[in-house]
Amino acid sequence: MQAITLKIVTPKMTKLGRPPDTDSAETRGRLIDVARRCFGDHGYEGTTNRMVANEAGITTGAIYHYFSSKLDIFCTVEEEAHQYVYRRFAIALEGQETMVGKLEMMLETAHALNRDDPTLAKFLASYRIDSQRVPELRDGLQARGWPIRDRFVAELVAAGIASGEIGEKSGPLIDGLMKTLTVGLTDAFIEDLEGQRLAIDGIKAVLRDGIAFDAQQPLG
Amino acid sequence: MQAITLKIVTPKMTKLGRPPDTDSAETRGRLIDVARRCFGDHGYEGTTNRMVANEAGITTGAIYHYFSSKLDIFCTVEEEAHQYVYRRFAIALEGQETMVGKLEMMLETAHALNRDDPTLAKFLASYRIDSQRVPELRDGLQARGWPIRDRFVAELVAAGIASGEIGEKSGPLIDGLMKTLTVGLTDAFIEDLEGQRLAIDGIKAVLRDGIAFDAQQPLG
Amino acid sequence: MQAITLKIVTPKMTKLGRPPDTDSAETRGRLIDVARRCFGDHGYEGTTNRMVANEAGITTGAIYHYFSSKLDIFCTVEEEAHQYVYRRFAIALEGQETMVGKLEMMLETAHALNRDDPTLAKFLASYRIDSQRVPELRDGLQARGWPIRDRFVAELVAAGIASGEIGEKSGPLIDGLMKTLTVGLTDAFIEDLEGQRLAIDGIKAVLRDGIAFDAQQPLG
Amino acid sequence: MQAITLKIVTPKMTKLGRPPDTDSAETRGRLIDVARRCFGDHGYEGTTNRMVANEAGITTGAIYHYFSSKLDIFCTVEEEAHQYVYRRFAIALEGQETMVGKLEMMLETAHALNRDDPTLAKFLASYRIDSQRVPELRDGLQARGWPIRDRFVAELVAAGIASGEIGEKSGPLIDGLMKTLTVGLTDAFIEDLEGQRLAIDGIKAVLRDGIAFDAQQPLG
DNA sequence: TATGAATGAGTGTTCATTCAT
DNA sequence: CATGAATGAACACTCATTCAT
């Protein structure tokens, strides 16, 4: 997709030694930010080039200076979003050895991401839907397989088995549970940070002691 | 320089007027079924009248014999879907007194629904996204509130508190957990029945004994 | 989902075929009346078969039992309307010998027609526009030439010349004046019976004595 | 039985993107001119965007670069037309003090307008009908009242009473007469400049001396 | 006679994209 | 770099008309 975009390096003589396209980069960045929000709010099809252009303060034609197509914008946003999320998760899980530790860090990281930039979580939720729905995206993104968090989930389950926290046979069950939790936490609490906070606390408690963590009577 | 394309135009043999042995109710039902699948697969905006019409074996104009607009089709599908799901949940939870019992029935019912008609779950997932995304739907469906399952979740938490299965203060936490699970189970396993099966089993185990249900070593 | 939906075949109570005690001629007449009003109110293109059918209490399909096409309805309405108007004018002018007498009867007849059935005047105004505008009507009605009143105007002018009320050379001028008056009285006072009454009185006075019929000072 | 039609599809050689040497204002102006003629000839509903676009040498989509809707085109045309007519009438009546003077100038101005640009008169006649007929226009043009000429008619009658040319009580009668004449002259002589000329001469004569201005015998 | 299911051509409108400037 | 005039294919929807029942 990027293959065709030729970067013609016009030797700007005005600013010596400075990157010639500082403004350009800023515009491009703004475009990406706006696009992330739009895609998150209205989906791929519901987002129009004009919408993005207007909110970024340029015209639709100018978009094609930075991206080769609407699809290209989407892919770029997705690329950046997933890389950012990946780094955050990687850093967060770095020091954790136990499965439970990793897991809790994962949930907290998801929440922190959501707090830092809600548009990101909203985009990712949108992305999961649209990458299956929209033909263009199905074709254009198929390779990328499935998002980052799946990788972490797998890593996490492996750690649990290795450390004896869970039995070997339970791997697939825990894997399913993790998927449910991570996706559920994203999709069920879009723009509801407080709800997400409570949910995470509930999940943590249950994971430790089962649902009756607080029971006044023994579980039937 | 003038490329000339020859198009073989086979004159359509379909006749005007009422086709023989058509059953109005049957056609309408087919339309709804097709629409549910289309909306689930491609979303509201990604679904075109032509798509639905073609798959139902009629023309776009004929749609308007049964529905006043695309929005009307969507609302009808939604109405039927939610009513059906509601009944299924209501029946399933009828005999259950304990929170855990209700909860497990809920998960199993969700799974059973998914098995019986995968298009239904897919539509409902689509619905949740589109009813927030698409302006038409935001306006046209104003605040049917959030679907049925939320009601059941609330009922369930109340039962848990009443029976002492959970402490009173834990209500909101459990509520959050439930939302996470129900939404997660729907969204994370679209068209993955087997995965959902495993996830449910994992959830059940964890709910009873915590994540270390199967641990060979005590939880760190 | 549809798997469970039981199709209760409620025996259709709607009666196909000929309903008892319908009078074909009566229906046809109602159709024409409704059509006249619709065409008058909304014009040829703005009037839909469904509109006419609904207001006449039948379905669009049934229309084609009485008329071969929308154009046919219009032509029928036009035919009847013009014939009716023609008869009224003919009767009214019968006894009048002088041009002025004929003229005044013409104006009064126009007014009387308007009072008796406002839809008629409205249709005729509509007709003049649409018969020039709408391609179908241009082609389908061309032969009919231009309405009745023109004929009377010509007759009237001839009478005036014959009786010496006006000079021979003034024929074309009077002809133009008459056209202006008759058309103006129709188009300028659609649904304004009172206004038309005043206008006619004004016209009559002016025709007798010039515009200064009531002057307190001699005309400059 | 299977007739096969061969269609020679000559690939369109028109290019995308901005055509060379286009002048935005010029195109917009052309669009308005074309639209005025179309609306005048075929009415609001009978005029299609495609018609206007084709005659203006662009595509239907391009129309929306200049106008937000078909209604917007119509309103723009109407606005311009009425303003132009208003100015012409205002200038023409400027120096006239007597009612008769004003009146004659009015008739002559109407005629001059018709000669200068017949499409204008035709549009205005169309406008009067359509603004009452077409729901869109009824709503979209709400009560611009009735056009300019009514204002002038009122002004004229007032002048006549003030100057003693007519009696005070005759005001409403003259008002009605004027309406009849102005509307009649427009509607009865669309595309018949010569007829209109004669009619105006007839009207002028009658206004001075009554219909028998030329009589060889006294009026009965 | 009348119904109502269905067609097919057409309408206004939107939108990603192109390209001269 | 950016604008904005323009395209062309698509879309939801309407409507006169047809015809089995």
mmCIF file of C-alpha atoms (C1' of nucleotides) in Angstrom, chain C residues 18-19 24 59 66, chain E residues 1-5:
data_model
loop_
_atom_site.group_PDB
_atom_site.id
_atom_site.type_symbol
_atom_site.label_atom_id
_atom_site.label_comp_id
_atom_site.label_asym_id
_atom_site.label_seq_id
_atom_site.Cartn_x
_atom_site.Cartn_y
_atom_site.Cartn_z
ATOM 1 C CA ARG C 18 -65.275 -8.627 -5.939
ATOM 2 C CA PRO C 19 -66.632 -7.183 -2.739
ATOM 3 C CA SER C 24 -68.579 0.066 -10.481
ATOM 4 C CA THR C 59 -55.850 -0.104 -4.100
ATOM 5 C CA TYR C 66 -61.151 1.778 -14.650
ATOM 6 C "C1'" DT E 1 -63.810 -6.674 -9.638
ATOM 7 C "C1'" DA E 2 -60.353 -6.127 -6.449
ATOM 8 C "C1'" DT E 3 -56.058 -7.320 -3.983
ATOM 9 C "C1'" DG E 4 -51.401 -6.959 -3.025
ATOM 10 C "C1'" DA E 5 -46.762 -8.912 -4.226
#
